[in-house]
Amino acid sequence: MGAPRRKVLMLHGHSQNANMFRSRTAHIRKACPDIEFVYLNAPHILWPTDLQPARSSVGEARENETVSYESDTDSAPRAWWHITEMRTKCPGIEEGLRAVRDVLENNEFEGVFGFSQGASMAATVSAILERPYLYPEFTRNGAAIHPPLRFCVAVSGFVPPCAIGDVIFGASYTTPSLHILGRNDVVIREEDTIPLLKKSASQAVEYHIGGACLPLLLTIIVADRL
């Protein structure tokens, strides 16, 4: 019997879902056959009134496909938290963190990979697992529900613009992190990511020339580091 496969938790972007993210990262899975990629659906289903045109990760769903609303909720666009006009709050982020906590509590993951809002969630969870006392829902009987992750891959990530983000990123976190930024990203601009980079004490940064997307180059970068 062979050794158990390494597990990586995959967190999709705003207005995506687990199935969509699985499709978009098929080339990464193919390049890393020894890894089990676990795709998680965010808890908040988005309806047409939630998807207003704006400079936000809502644009992710409009870049390559049309948002569809079917009776099967697995096909609906989702979010880890709702986006507000002023972007100074993250309504529903507690439910987003709870969804990640529940899967961490019952599995052993080596790392986490997130895109846009999912990248923000990935970095936040990485930081929480280093200091779970900052967010007690990630503890059971005073102990962390999961050991610190060995790595985090954040594509177009940022610090959550709310009080929880302020608390979790009040100090630097040390989880080895690969940050990937698009030089022509008008959804999550480089300046949006800089506050996260300043808090990432053990980091590598790679750039691609595209926007808010998962370029084929990402396969080479990620596969080489995984």
Coordinates of C-alpha atoms in Angstrom, one line a residue:
M1 CA 0.0 0.0 0.0
G2 CA 1.5 3.3 -1.1
A3 CA 1.9 6.4 1.0
P4 CA -1.2 8.7 1.3
R5 CA -1.3 11.5 -1.3
R6 CA -0.5 15.0 -0.2
K7 CA -3.6 17.2 0.1
V8 CA -4.0 20.8 -1.1
L9 CA -7.1 22.8 -0.3
M10 CA -8.4 24.8 -3.3
L11 CA -10.4 28.0 -2.7
H12 CA -12.1 29.6 -5.7
G13 CA -12.6 33.3 -6.3
H14 CA -15.7 35.5 -5.9
S15 CA -18.5 34.6 -8.2
Q16 CA -16.9 31.2 -9.0
N17 CA -17.6 27.8 -7.5
A18 CA -15.7 24.6 -6.8
N19 CA -16.6 23.0 -10.1
M20 CA -15.6 26.1 -12.1
F21 CA -12.3 26.3 -10.2
R22 CA -11.6 22.6 -10.8
S23 CA -12.0 23.2 -14.5
R24 CA -9.8 26.2 -14.5
T25 CA -7.0 24.5 -12.7
A26 CA -7.1 21.2 -14.6
H27 CA -3.6 21.8 -16.0
I28 CA -2.2 22.2 -12.5
R29 CA -3.7 18.9 -11.4
K30 CA -2.3 17.2 -14.5
A31 CA 1.2 18.5 -13.7
C32 CA 1.0 17.3 -10.1
P33 CA -0.5 13.8 -10.2
D34 CA 0.9 12.9 -6.7
I35 CA -1.3 15.6 -5.0
E36 CA -4.9 15.4 -4.1
F37 CA -6.6 18.7 -4.8
V38 CA -9.7 19.3 -2.6
Y39 CA -12.1 21.9 -4.0
L40 CA -14.4 23.6 -1.5
N41 CA -17.5 25.6 -2.3
A42 CA -17.9 29.0 -0.6
P43 CA -21.0 29.2 1.6
H44 CA -22.7 32.3 0.0
I45 CA -24.7 31.8 -3.2
L46 CA -24.7 34.9 -5.3
W47 CA -27.8 36.0 -7.2
P48 CA -28.1 38.5 -10.1
T49 CA -28.6 41.4 -7.7
D50 CA -25.3 40.5 -6.0
L51 CA -23.3 40.8 -9.2
Q52 CA -23.0 44.5 -9.8
P53 CA -20.4 45.7 -12.3
A54 CA -17.4 47.0 -10.3
R55 CA -13.7 46.9 -9.9
S56 CA -13.9 43.8 -7.8
S57 CA -13.4 40.1 -8.2
V58 CA -16.9 39.9 -9.6
G59 CA -15.1 40.3 -12.9
E60 CA -13.6 36.9 -12.6
A61 CA -16.9 35.2 -13.6
R62 CA -17.4 37.5 -16.5
E63 CA -14.0 37.0 -18.1
N64 CA -14.5 33.7 -19.7
E65 CA -18.0 32.5 -19.1
T66 CA -21.5 33.6 -18.5
V67 CA -22.9 33.3 -15.0
S68 CA -25.8 30.7 -15.0
Y69 CA -28.4 30.2 -12.4
E70 CA -29.7 26.7 -12.2
S71 CA -31.6 24.6 -9.7
D72 CA -28.4 22.8 -9.0
T73 CA -26.7 25.0 -6.4
D74 CA -23.3 23.5 -7.2
S75 CA -23.4 25.4 -10.5
A76 CA -24.3 28.7 -8.8
P77 CA -21.7 31.5 -8.4
R78 CA -20.5 31.8 -4.8
A79 CA -18.5 34.0 -2.4
W80 CA -16.5 33.6 0.8
W81 CA -18.1 37.0 1.8
H82 CA -20.3 39.6 0.2
I83 CA -18.7 42.7 -1.3
T84 CA -19.9 46.1 -0.2
E85 CA -19.8 49.3 -2.1
M86 CA -17.3 50.9 0.3
R87 CA -15.2 47.7 0.7
T88 CA -14.6 48.4 4.3
K89 CA -16.6 45.4 5.6
C90 CA -16.8 41.7 4.7
P91 CA -20.4 40.6 5.5
G92 CA -20.5 36.8 5.9
I93 CA -16.7 36.3 6.2
E94 CA -17.4 34.4 9.5
E95 CA -19.4 31.8 7.5
G96 CA -16.6 31.6 4.9
L97 CA -14.0 30.9 7.6
R98 CA -16.4 28.4 9.2
A99 CA -16.7 26.4 6.0
V100 CA -12.9 26.2 5.7
R101 CA -12.5 25.4 9.4
D102 CA -15.0 22.4 9.1
V103 CA -13.0 20.8 6.2
L104 CA -9.6 21.5 8.0
E105 CA -11.0 19.8 11.2
N106 CA -11.6 16.5 9.4
N107 CA -8.6 16.4 7.0
E108 CA -4.9 16.9 7.0
F109 CA -3.7 19.4 4.4
E110 CA -0.2 20.2 3.4
G111 CA -1.1 23.5 1.8
V112 CA -3.8 25.8 0.4
F113 CA -4.2 27.4 -3.0
G114 CA -6.5 30.3 -3.5
F115 CA -7.5 32.7 -6.3
S116 CA -8.6 36.4 -5.7
Q117 CA -11.1 36.4 -2.8
G118 CA -10.1 32.7 -2.3
A119 CA -6.5 33.8 -2.1
S120 CA -7.4 36.3 0.5
M121 CA -9.1 33.5 2.4
A122 CA -6.1 31.2 1.9
A123 CA -3.7 33.7 3.4
T124 CA -6.1 34.5 6.3
V125 CA -6.5 30.8 7.2
S126 CA -2.7 30.3 7.0
A127 CA -2.2 33.2 9.4
I128 CA -4.9 31.9 11.7
L129 CA -3.4 28.4 12.0
E130 CA -0.2 30.0 13.2
R131 CA -2.0 31.9 15.9
P132 CA -5.4 30.3 16.4
Y133 CA -6.0 32.2 19.7
L134 CA -6.7 35.2 17.4
Y135 CA -9.7 33.4 16.0
P136 CA -10.9 30.9 18.6
E137 CA -13.3 29.1 16.2
F138 CA -10.1 27.5 14.9
T139 CA -9.5 25.8 18.3
R140 CA -11.0 22.9 20.1
N141 CA -10.3 22.6 23.9
G142 CA -7.7 25.2 23.6
A143 CA -5.7 23.5 20.8
A144 CA -5.6 24.3 17.1
I145 CA -7.9 22.2 14.9
H146 CA -5.1 21.8 12.3
P147 CA -1.3 22.3 12.3
P148 CA 0.1 25.3 10.5
L149 CA 0.2 24.8 6.7
R150 CA 3.4 24.1 5.0
F151 CA 2.7 26.5 2.2
C152 CA 0.1 28.9 0.7
V153 CA -0.3 29.8 -3.0
A154 CA -2.2 33.1 -3.3
V155 CA -3.1 34.3 -6.8
S156 CA -4.2 37.9 -6.8
G157 CA -4.6 37.9 -3.0
F158 CA -5.3 40.8 -0.6
V159 CA -6.0 41.4 3.1
P160 CA -9.7 41.1 3.9
P161 CA -10.9 44.7 4.2
C162 CA -12.6 44.3 7.6
A163 CA -12.0 44.0 11.3
I164 CA -11.1 40.3 11.1
G165 CA -8.4 41.1 8.5
D166 CA -7.1 43.8 10.8
V167 CA -6.8 41.4 13.7
I168 CA -5.4 38.4 11.8
F169 CA -2.8 40.5 9.9
G170 CA -1.9 42.8 12.8
A171 CA 1.4 41.0 12.8
S172 CA 3.3 39.2 10.0
Y173 CA 2.7 35.5 9.4
T174 CA 5.4 33.0 8.4
T175 CA 3.8 30.3 6.4
P176 CA 5.9 29.9 3.2
S177 CA 3.8 31.7 0.6
L178 CA 3.9 32.1 -3.2
H179 CA 2.1 35.3 -4.3
I180 CA 1.3 35.5 -8.0
L181 CA 0.2 38.9 -9.4
G182 CA -0.9 40.0 -12.9
R183 CA 0.8 43.1 -14.2
N184 CA -2.4 44.0 -16.1
D185 CA -4.8 43.0 -13.4
V186 CA -7.5 45.7 -13.1
V187 CA -9.6 43.6 -10.7
I188 CA -7.0 43.0 -8.0
R189 CA -4.3 45.6 -8.6
E190 CA -0.7 45.3 -7.4
E191 CA -1.4 48.0 -4.9
D192 CA -4.3 46.0 -3.5
T193 CA -1.9 43.1 -2.8
I194 CA 1.0 45.1 -1.3
P195 CA -0.5 45.1 2.3
L196 CA -0.7 41.3 2.2
L197 CA 2.9 41.1 0.9
K198 CA 4.1 43.3 3.7
K199 CA 2.6 40.8 6.2
S200 CA 4.0 37.7 4.5
A201 CA 7.4 37.2 6.2
S202 CA 8.3 34.1 4.1
Q203 CA 7.4 34.8 0.6
A204 CA 8.2 34.4 -3.1
V205 CA 6.5 36.7 -5.6
E206 CA 5.9 35.9 -9.3
Y207 CA 4.3 38.1 -12.0
H208 CA 2.5 37.3 -15.2
I209 CA 1.5 39.8 -17.9
G210 CA -2.2 39.0 -17.8
G211 CA -5.1 40.2 -15.6
A212 CA -7.2 38.4 -13.1
C213 CA -6.8 34.9 -14.5
L214 CA -5.0 31.6 -14.1
P215 CA -2.4 31.7 -16.9
L216 CA -0.8 28.5 -18.3
L217 CA 2.5 29.9 -16.9
L218 CA 1.1 29.3 -13.5
T219 CA 1.3 25.6 -14.1
I220 CA 5.0 25.7 -14.5
I221 CA 5.5 28.0 -11.5
V222 CA 3.3 26.0 -9.1
A223 CA 4.3 22.6 -10.2
D224 CA 7.9 23.4 -9.8
R225 CA 7.3 24.5 -6.2
L226 CA 4.9 21.8 -5.2

